[in-house]
Structures are given as C-alpha cells and as structure tokens.
XYZ file of C-alpha atoms in Angstrom:
529
model
C -34.644 -0.719 -3.233
C -33.802 2.913 -3.978
C -30.303 2.286 -2.798
C -29.843 -0.884 -4.769
C -31.209 0.812 -7.923
C -28.674 3.804 -7.383
C -25.733 1.443 -6.919
C -26.677 -0.534 -9.895
C -26.974 2.404 -12.046
C -23.586 3.643 -10.744
C -21.930 0.405 -11.613
C -23.523 0.115 -15.004
C -22.296 3.526 -15.820
C -18.742 2.469 -14.876
C -18.879 -0.704 -17.092
C -18.655 -0.626 -20.924
C -21.280 -2.543 -22.799
C -20.202 -6.241 -23.177
C -19.608 -7.734 -26.558
C -21.550 -10.668 -27.778
C -18.609 -12.926 -26.984
C -18.548 -11.540 -23.569
C -22.134 -12.137 -23.014
C -21.651 -15.834 -24.100
C -18.885 -16.129 -21.679
C -21.089 -14.732 -18.921
C -23.819 -17.294 -19.565
C -21.313 -20.161 -19.450
C -19.115 -19.516 -16.528
C -16.127 -21.668 -16.002
C -16.703 -24.268 -13.477
C -13.790 -23.626 -11.243
C -13.712 -26.192 -8.365
C -11.245 -25.813 -5.540
C -12.740 -28.648 -3.357
C -9.734 -30.832 -4.156
C -7.237 -28.151 -4.190
C -4.681 -28.989 -1.471
C -3.248 -26.589 1.164
C 0.173 -25.212 0.619
C 2.918 -26.617 2.735
C 3.799 -23.157 3.953
C 1.669 -20.466 5.597
C 3.975 -18.055 4.078
C 3.678 -19.601 0.583
C 5.858 -17.616 -1.842
C 6.864 -18.279 -5.440
C 10.380 -19.720 -5.448
C 12.946 -21.133 -7.669
C 13.722 -24.813 -7.446
C 16.836 -25.634 -5.608
C 18.366 -27.192 -8.627
C 18.219 -23.660 -10.218
C 21.411 -22.583 -8.688
C 21.791 -19.520 -10.896
C 18.623 -18.046 -9.371
C 20.365 -17.387 -6.113
C 20.661 -14.792 -3.467
C 19.126 -11.281 -4.172
C 16.743 -12.715 -6.888
C 13.343 -11.592 -7.101
C 10.664 -14.210 -6.615
C 9.846 -16.655 -9.406
C 6.875 -15.995 -11.709
C 4.816 -19.193 -11.283
C 3.229 -20.701 -8.292
C 1.778 -24.140 -7.226
C -2.006 -24.495 -7.275
C -2.576 -24.540 -3.598
C -4.531 -22.784 -0.873
C -2.518 -20.867 1.783
C -3.648 -21.906 5.221
C -4.597 -19.185 7.777
C -1.919 -19.111 10.519
C -3.067 -20.314 14.056
C -4.090 -17.319 16.105
C -4.228 -14.874 13.161
C -6.097 -11.713 14.514
C -6.919 -8.159 13.933
C -4.027 -5.688 13.877
C -4.036 -2.527 16.085
C -5.574 0.478 14.482
C -3.415 3.115 12.693
C -0.963 4.657 13.729
C -0.510 1.941 16.604
C 0.011 -0.721 13.968
C 3.214 0.976 12.827
C 4.952 0.137 16.112
C 3.242 -3.046 17.493
C 2.018 -6.200 15.713
C 0.386 -9.409 16.915
C 3.265 -12.037 16.932
C 0.858 -14.618 15.574
C 0.169 -12.603 12.405
C 3.911 -13.156 11.496
C 4.184 -16.976 11.878
C 7.767 -17.252 10.702
C 10.437 -15.877 12.911
C 13.582 -15.902 10.504
C 13.755 -12.118 10.642
C 14.350 -11.947 14.394
C 15.412 -15.515 15.441
C 18.761 -16.006 17.114
C 20.714 -16.765 14.005
C 18.903 -14.235 11.892
C 20.713 -11.240 10.471
C 18.626 -8.800 12.464
C 18.654 -10.626 15.756
C 21.188 -8.295 17.356
C 19.758 -4.996 15.828
C 17.294 -2.700 17.430
C 14.757 -2.620 14.644
C 12.718 -5.305 16.458
C 11.782 -6.106 20.069
C 10.053 -9.414 20.298
C 7.569 -10.005 23.258
C 5.598 -12.981 24.232
C 2.549 -12.012 22.120
C 3.710 -8.900 20.117
C 6.379 -7.582 17.927
C 7.502 -4.090 18.753
C 9.054 -1.876 16.272
C 10.589 1.137 18.145
C 10.332 4.459 16.462
C 13.913 5.300 17.165
C 15.284 1.789 16.466
C 18.343 0.928 14.398
C 21.634 2.595 14.035
C 19.985 5.459 11.980
C 16.421 6.184 13.057
C 13.902 7.351 10.414
C 13.227 10.458 12.494
C 16.860 11.315 12.556
C 17.219 10.567 8.897
C 14.384 13.076 7.998
C 15.753 15.596 10.376
C 18.986 15.587 8.587
C 17.530 16.573 5.256
C 18.760 20.119 4.143
C 16.368 23.036 3.917
C 16.342 22.957 0.219
C 14.475 19.788 0.188
C 10.767 20.804 0.208
C 8.828 17.731 1.598
C 5.543 19.464 1.073
C 6.076 19.003 -2.691
C 6.908 15.325 -2.276
C 3.876 13.161 -2.836
C 5.472 9.790 -3.971
C 8.589 8.141 -2.528
C 10.407 5.071 -3.513
C 12.566 3.519 -0.365
C 14.981 1.113 -1.592
C 16.261 -1.751 0.586
C 13.672 -0.710 3.064
C 14.099 -3.353 5.790
C 11.072 -3.301 7.964
C 9.843 0.088 6.469
C 10.574 2.356 9.374
C 11.255 5.331 7.002
C 8.080 4.697 5.051
C 6.080 4.560 8.282
C 7.707 7.844 9.573
C 7.002 9.649 6.323
C 3.366 8.501 6.018
C 2.668 9.455 9.548
C 4.738 12.605 9.898
C 3.458 14.752 6.993
C -0.062 16.125 6.863
C -0.384 15.837 3.085
C 0.025 12.115 3.368
C 2.769 11.151 0.930
C 2.754 7.531 -0.204
C 5.968 5.557 0.340
C 6.318 2.471 -1.790
C 9.162 0.307 -0.353
C 10.937 -2.775 -1.476
C 13.424 -5.167 -0.162
C 14.896 -8.426 -1.507
C 13.986 -11.932 -0.222
C 17.507 -12.475 0.889
C 19.171 -13.282 4.262
C 16.772 -10.713 5.837
C 13.868 -13.080 4.772
C 10.369 -11.869 5.673
C 11.013 -8.171 6.450
C 8.641 -7.083 3.589
C 5.900 -8.935 5.579
C 6.364 -6.810 8.543
C 6.000 -3.714 6.250
C 2.595 -4.700 5.120
C 1.401 -5.831 8.475
C 2.371 -2.326 9.624
C 0.314 -0.787 6.866
C 3.139 0.445 4.671
C 3.165 -0.544 0.949
C 6.125 -2.805 0.148
C 6.979 -5.575 -2.403
C 9.738 -8.122 -2.692
C 12.221 -6.754 -5.285
C 15.834 -6.055 -6.156
C 16.287 -2.978 -8.390
C 19.998 -3.693 -8.751
C 19.122 -6.584 -11.194
C 15.682 -5.717 -12.580
C 13.803 -2.821 -13.874
C 11.250 -1.619 -11.425
C 7.596 -2.210 -12.740
C 6.593 1.432 -12.871
C 6.532 4.024 -15.708
C 9.469 6.578 -16.128
C 9.305 9.710 -13.966
C 7.125 8.136 -11.229
C 8.634 9.286 -7.995
C 9.313 12.684 -6.397
C 11.960 11.159 -4.175
C 14.080 8.009 -3.993
C 15.843 7.167 -0.794
C 18.592 4.674 -0.144
C 19.024 4.528 3.622
C 20.448 1.104 3.949
C 20.573 -0.261 0.334
C 24.039 0.114 -0.934
C 25.505 -3.195 0.471
C 23.387 -5.408 -1.720
C 23.741 -3.607 -4.970
C 27.308 -4.767 -5.624
C 30.077 -3.115 -7.693
C 29.004 -4.904 -10.800
C 25.433 -3.625 -10.806
C 26.133 0.021 -9.877
C 25.717 1.387 -13.460
C 22.396 -0.288 -14.253
C 21.133 0.480 -10.755
C 21.895 4.210 -11.266
C 20.301 4.299 -14.646
C 17.130 2.747 -13.116
C 17.007 5.200 -10.171
C 17.375 7.921 -12.853
C 14.488 6.514 -14.921
C 11.938 6.277 -12.048
C 12.916 9.759 -10.553
C 10.955 12.632 -11.853
C 12.679 15.691 -13.183
C 13.395 17.941 -10.210
C 13.148 14.988 -7.810
C 15.532 14.108 -5.012
C 17.736 11.074 -4.440
C 18.748 10.712 -0.820
C 21.490 8.442 0.349
C 22.770 7.613 3.968
C 26.310 8.469 3.161
C 28.142 6.402 5.555
C 27.090 3.356 3.580
C 29.118 4.257 0.603
C 32.015 5.181 3.008
C 31.769 1.779 4.455
C 31.974 -0.030 1.187
C 34.373 2.283 -0.756
C 31.899 2.975 -3.476
C 32.044 6.754 -3.114
C 34.088 7.170 -6.344
C 31.402 5.265 -8.257
C 28.577 7.316 -6.777
C 30.304 10.599 -7.572
C 31.126 9.419 -11.173
C 27.655 8.155 -11.957
C 25.881 11.084 -10.309
C 28.034 13.569 -12.242
C 27.628 11.680 -15.606
C 23.819 11.738 -15.031
C 23.899 15.471 -14.437
C 22.461 15.272 -10.950
C 23.030 18.424 -8.827
C 24.513 17.852 -5.323
C 22.377 19.638 -2.801
C 24.518 21.678 -0.318
C 24.139 21.808 3.408
C 23.792 18.209 4.087
C 25.501 16.681 7.124
C 28.539 14.351 6.902
C 26.403 11.194 6.974
C 24.082 12.123 4.325
C 24.171 12.921 0.569
C 21.227 14.496 -1.535
C 21.100 15.058 -5.288
C 18.483 16.771 -7.318
C 17.787 15.442 -10.722
C 17.531 18.181 -13.569
C 14.222 19.058 -14.860
C 15.292 17.913 -18.347
C 17.721 14.922 -18.663
C 20.870 15.861 -20.762
C 21.679 13.152 -23.021
C 25.110 14.540 -24.092
C 26.502 14.819 -20.687
C 27.161 11.141 -20.010
C 27.500 9.435 -23.494
C 24.320 7.443 -22.804
C 22.197 5.909 -25.567
C 18.538 6.918 -25.591
C 16.258 3.997 -24.819
C 14.268 2.572 -27.824
C 10.701 3.840 -28.051
C 9.125 0.663 -26.598
C 11.236 0.904 -23.627
C 10.508 4.566 -23.047
C 6.788 3.838 -22.351
C 6.896 0.550 -20.258
C 9.789 -1.224 -18.778
C 10.669 -4.866 -19.381
C 10.708 -5.194 -15.565
C 12.610 -8.413 -15.703
C 16.390 -8.574 -16.380
C 18.152 -5.422 -17.718
C 19.011 -5.156 -21.469
C 21.619 -2.769 -22.907
C 21.935 0.061 -20.476
C 20.174 3.179 -21.843
C 18.762 6.439 -20.598
C 15.115 7.381 -20.440
C 14.790 11.069 -21.538
C 11.048 11.610 -21.630
C 8.402 11.074 -18.854
C 5.646 8.649 -19.380
C 2.517 10.137 -20.928
C -0.869 9.708 -19.105
C -3.143 8.362 -21.653
C -6.570 9.812 -21.955
C -9.340 7.469 -21.075
C -12.805 8.173 -22.208
C -15.210 9.859 -19.486
C -12.348 9.786 -16.945
C -13.583 13.015 -15.241
C -16.976 11.540 -14.941
C -15.424 8.255 -13.555
C -13.782 10.133 -10.639
C -17.227 11.082 -9.375
C -18.822 7.904 -10.120
C -16.114 5.865 -8.542
C -16.468 7.990 -5.386
C -20.081 7.237 -5.089
C -19.504 3.473 -6.017
C -16.853 3.089 -3.410
C -18.962 4.781 -0.822
C -21.644 2.206 -1.346
C -19.171 -0.745 -1.383
C -17.690 0.510 1.983
C -21.177 0.399 3.464
C -21.036 -3.313 2.920
C -17.863 -3.515 4.929
C -18.420 -2.443 8.550
C -14.606 -2.624 9.402
C -13.408 -0.728 6.312
C -12.599 2.472 8.229
C -9.969 0.656 10.053
C -8.277 -0.726 6.860
C -5.036 0.491 5.509
C -3.883 -1.870 2.573
C -6.047 -1.763 -0.620
C -5.092 -3.425 -3.897
C -6.992 -2.420 -7.206
C -6.170 -5.230 -9.512
C -6.877 -3.201 -12.680
C -6.703 0.439 -11.815
C -6.861 2.268 -15.065
C -6.268 5.883 -14.053
C -6.732 4.996 -10.312
C -10.143 6.676 -9.643
C -11.102 3.965 -7.244
C -7.849 4.545 -5.536
C -8.642 8.248 -5.149
C -11.917 7.270 -3.502
C -10.163 5.053 -1.111
C -7.740 7.951 0.012
C -10.614 10.211 0.365
C -13.000 7.916 2.201
C -10.865 5.614 4.360
C -8.801 7.840 6.576
C -5.595 5.913 6.949
C -5.802 3.792 3.637
C -3.572 3.742 0.593
C -4.273 1.987 -2.694
C -1.692 -0.003 -4.650
C -2.888 0.432 -8.338
C -2.193 -2.291 -10.643
C -1.973 -1.718 -14.388
C -2.888 -5.208 -15.739
C -0.353 -6.225 -18.536
C 0.118 -9.121 -20.733
C 3.557 -10.622 -20.712
C 5.463 -11.638 -23.966
C 7.382 -14.661 -22.974
C 10.873 -15.593 -24.148
C 13.120 -18.453 -23.066
C 16.538 -18.918 -21.501
C 18.859 -21.730 -21.765
C 20.424 -22.789 -18.435
C 23.802 -21.181 -18.247
C 25.152 -24.239 -16.290
C 23.925 -26.918 -18.659
C 25.703 -28.165 -21.788
C 22.766 -29.859 -23.611
C 20.859 -26.689 -24.426
C 17.641 -27.736 -22.805
C 15.361 -25.274 -21.130
C 15.109 -25.517 -17.371
C 12.326 -24.672 -14.813
C 10.613 -21.437 -13.937
C 13.565 -19.461 -15.208
C 13.049 -20.777 -18.767
C 9.644 -19.138 -19.099
C 10.239 -15.793 -17.391
C 8.700 -12.894 -19.389
C 10.531 -9.959 -20.566
C 8.428 -7.559 -22.425
C 4.862 -6.352 -21.320
C 1.893 -4.861 -23.146
C -0.917 -3.090 -21.380
C -4.328 -4.720 -21.444
C -6.162 -1.593 -22.511
C -4.866 1.934 -22.218
C -1.997 2.517 -19.813
C -3.230 4.470 -16.906
C -0.314 4.100 -14.540
C 1.405 7.356 -15.511
C -1.784 9.136 -14.538
C -1.842 7.304 -11.122
C 1.515 8.534 -10.292
C 0.571 12.112 -11.632
C -2.134 12.142 -8.975
C 0.206 11.266 -6.199
C -0.768 7.545 -5.926
C 1.542 4.528 -6.505
C 1.153 1.410 -8.616
C 2.853 -1.409 -10.494
C 2.618 -3.153 -13.736
C 1.600 -6.849 -13.143
C 0.350 -9.858 -15.181
C -2.121 -11.846 -13.149
C -0.893 -15.120 -14.750
C 2.182 -14.733 -12.512
C 2.590 -14.360 -8.896
C 2.434 -10.986 -7.053
C 5.671 -10.074 -5.341
C 4.266 -10.049 -1.803
C 3.727 -12.266 1.037
C 0.361 -13.796 1.762
C -2.375 -11.795 3.768
C -1.106 -8.423 2.464
C -4.381 -6.613 1.652
C -7.530 -5.721 3.536
C -9.532 -5.147 0.266
C -8.793 -6.397 -3.225
C -10.928 -4.720 -5.893
C -10.991 -6.685 -9.158
C -12.682 -4.875 -12.124
C -12.248 -5.670 -15.727
C -9.384 -8.185 -15.010
C -9.164 -10.311 -18.088
C -6.099 -12.735 -17.803
C -4.176 -13.370 -20.973
C -4.740 -17.290 -20.961
C -7.750 -19.248 -19.918
C -5.557 -21.558 -18.004
C -4.433 -18.722 -15.813
C -8.000 -18.062 -14.422
C -7.788 -20.671 -11.575
C -4.245 -19.570 -10.706
C -5.251 -15.778 -10.695
C -8.107 -16.454 -8.369
C -5.864 -18.500 -5.991
C -3.274 -15.735 -6.108
C -5.843 -13.204 -4.938
C -6.829 -15.474 -2.252
C -3.254 -15.791 -1.019
C -2.927 -11.922 -1.061
C -6.187 -11.335 0.967
C -6.250 -11.181 4.638
C -8.736 -13.221 6.738
C -11.477 -10.762 7.592
C -10.915 -8.786 4.352
C -13.012 -8.200 1.288
C -12.707 -8.975 -2.414
C -14.928 -7.371 -5.036
C -15.272 -8.873 -8.479
C -16.930 -6.454 -11.002
C -17.084 -5.724 -14.642
C -15.617 -7.823 -17.427
C -13.260 -10.747 -16.973
C -13.060 -12.808 -13.813
C -16.400 -11.533 -12.493
C -18.084 -13.059 -15.596
C -16.126 -16.146 -15.491
C -15.877 -17.162 -11.901
C -18.739 -19.409 -10.638
C -19.804 -18.030 -7.162
C -20.178 -21.614 -5.948
C -16.385 -22.148 -6.332
C -15.778 -19.630 -3.649
C -16.795 -21.833 -0.662
C -13.726 -23.985 -0.639
C -11.699 -20.722 -0.419
C -13.603 -19.658 2.725
C -15.052 -16.643 0.889
C -18.461 -15.727 2.246
C -20.969 -13.519 0.395
C -21.525 -10.198 2.207
C -25.007 -9.643 3.443
C -26.660 -6.891 1.245
C -24.585 -7.666 -1.764
C -27.424 -9.582 -3.296
C -28.654 -6.253 -4.817
C -25.490 -6.298 -6.991
C -26.349 -9.642 -8.702
C -25.050 -9.693 -12.200
C -22.969 -6.568 -11.595
C -20.589 -7.332 -8.793
C -19.821 -10.123 -6.308
C -18.650 -9.067 -2.806
C -17.099 -11.683 -0.534
C -15.528 -11.644 2.858
C -12.621 -14.067 3.544
C -13.114 -16.045 6.773
C -10.775 -18.317 8.693
C -8.847 -18.297 12.060
C -10.560 -15.849 14.448
C -12.657 -14.362 11.609
C -15.966 -16.193 11.153
C-alpha cells in the first residue's frame, strides 16, 4: 500500500487539476468499441495515397489518414536479440515483407543484408561505404564528443546510426529517415534494429522539428533522390535544422556521380558554410557559422510564424531561418525532472522486460522529462519525444483535373501547425534528445510494431472523431509484448478500459493501484501471451 500511495502522489503531482468540463468527460467516457473493427489487409499497414492520385508518386511521404482497421500480428513474430546484437541480426519473421531484399529488389545485389533461413544479418562492414569507414574518414576538426544529436538523411537500413549510437560512450542519438520509395521497407529494419527512424523525404517537405535542432546532419547516400529541382529547398532545410556551429557531412563521391558538385559548392557558399579542411577525396564536411548571415546569399528571412514551427508539409516560398527556436519555460519543470524519474521507475517495475527495451515513444513529451528518465534508467533505450500539435487544414485542387473538385487524401493535407500547450520540443533537443511535431489525428510516419513502450500523457486530440483512430494508430505502432501507458488528461479520461480487449491489450498485474490515474496495458499476440 505504501508503494501505491507513493506512486499515486507522484502522478497526481505531475497532473494539473482537471477543469469541471474534464471531470464531466471523465465521468462519461466514450464508449469505444473495436469488436467489429476489421483487421487490415496488410501486416505492414501504412497510410497510402490512392492509386488514382497519380501526382502523389515516388518519393512522397505517407498520406495523413488511415483506415479504421486493426493490424494483425505477423506469424512467428518474436523477441529481438538484446542490444547490441539486435543491430546486426534480426528474426526474419519480424520483417514479414521481403521487398527490400527479394531478387528484383533494389538492394538484392548489395551487401547491406545477408538473408538466412530464420534471420536477417546486417554486416557491420556492409555496403560500398561502411559506417565505420565513414566515421574514420572524419577530419580531426570534427569533435564527435560535442555531437549529441544527429540527423542521418537517406539512411537506408541505418548502418551509420547504429554505428554512432554504439561507438561513442556519450550515446549520441541519431534520428534517421528514408523515403518509402523503391527501397520499400528499409525504415522498418531500422526500428527493428533499435535505431530511431521515420518515413520521410526532406527534399520535398519541411522536417517536423524546430530550427537549430541537430549538431550534425549526414548525407552518406542521399543525393541521388533529391533531384536537381529540389536542391535549393533541401539546402535551406538542412540549414534550418542544423545548429550554429554544427557539421554537415557528405559522402562526396555521390555528387561526383550525379554531377551536382557545382550546385553543392554554390549553395554552401551562399549559406556561408565553412568547408572543413583535411577531408579525404570521398568526403566533404562543412561547418555552419554560429550566426547565420542573411546578407551573404540574398535570402529572405522567414516570417515569424515559420521561425518557430515548420509547416512540415510542402514547402512555401524559400526563406532562411535566422534565429534558433526558443525553449519555452514550463511551470515546475525542474521539479518534474525528479518527479518523472521516480514515476518512470515505478512504471518500469510493472514491466519485467523493460531493461531489454530500446524504442520508446512519448506521445506528448512537453520538455522531455519522461524521455530523460528513459535514458537514465533503461541502459540501451532512446525516447522519441512528440510535441502534440493541431493541424490547420487547407485544401488542394487536383492538378490533373479540370473540374476543380477536391480529390482524396491529398485534398485535406494540413499545412500549418499549432502546439497543443507550450512547445517543449526546442528544450528536448537542447537536452540532447530527439523528437517530432505530430498531430494524432493523422498517421505516424513509421511502420507497425515500432515501439516497445508508448507513453501517453495529456494527449487531447483536436477532434472527437479522431479518438478512435488515434487509439488504433497507437496500437499499430506498439509491438506485441510491449506496453502502453495512458495517463493524465485526454485519452486516459476518454478511453473505456473495456474497449481494449479487442485490441489484445491486457491490464498489467499491479497496475490496479493506479486506478483513476493511469492505465497500463501489455499488448499480446503471436508468441506473446
């Protein structure tokens, strides 16, 4: 009883007092019912544009909306090897689709992967430029001990991210991305390895992070999908997300191969980036100046609303961000660091397998205090901190149509976002963590079964009709054998616990002490009973 009382006090200290309206909502929970919800046709269910939407073609990010369906557990889905073995060997049954390595696949004749009868091996020295060799080529001026956050573009199966996160004692966090293109499900392998990654294409969209977020941006094999027409917007976006004094590193033979060296030299010069000397022939490294010089490249400054949060959909008029994002002060934030540390410790006691976990999602992170507790208490885990936002929608007219009618998902894509509450994401990156802006009315840019723990606190979706979809989306992202915690305002108050049975969520023994404060479930299915 003493432990339960302590945990209740900790949680209540973290939660603000509910309003009268919130209390009414808590008393009349929504009657979510997933009994009749069908299973998705695909075990790797992704949001996708309809085939008729031809203009949403290759290299697009995924579509924002999803079908209301439950993702089935693949046959034979099982526990991954412990870190760091999971970086180099994965159960084949956990990756049910073989597009990335099948005979006609684009990586079939490359050495990134070695497919065995029951496992997928990812050699540490695989590929034409191994991650170890890439890091060994960095000039002495690049001080990796000061690098805490890295964005790896066009990451493939995340060999570079895996190497960086394993190699350096201070555990820098590498957020990787790759488009869902002819390489298909390579991002899925990243997350199975335990390396944070999302489906994205920064050549066409603003990356959903604040300005000045990363200490280093790498482009080892990304140049070939950027395209000549997108070079300018891509460079401006790299400049936006890179901190002053940060490094941009490129595998130089890529631009030699595609004859883009003149464009690279022109844009880096216009942005005022300083070329680092002493690099070998096949690598180029630039350092962004501490203070961006607007006058050097005839760039327009971005408007105030773009300086703080990106549109993170299609680009607008190219502009340059000149000021880093400001970390907003949140009441009692220092106290919350200690409280979340104790809170997380109690939660992890309810999860016997938590010490083996690597992938954690905080669905509404504020300043990332729960993520700090994850890094401190789970030896090999990282936390992807989500700043919950509300999208402001606008509508497109099909460029192929002549009748002026709106078409499909593309017609309702959102363009501007507004934080739900204070924006804590700049503070998350300032602490050496990584995160994203995301609206839970939309699909998350990742494959199913991406996270071991999903922590949901104070998540209040923008529209009531999004609640059922948001719960299904979190279920899609949660691995069998993983845990989901619903706490605070929002979903925890609105979700009827009885609705969880059709999703194969089982209440965790011992969590009864948290009744009225948090709900803790374990997802079952496959080999996880």
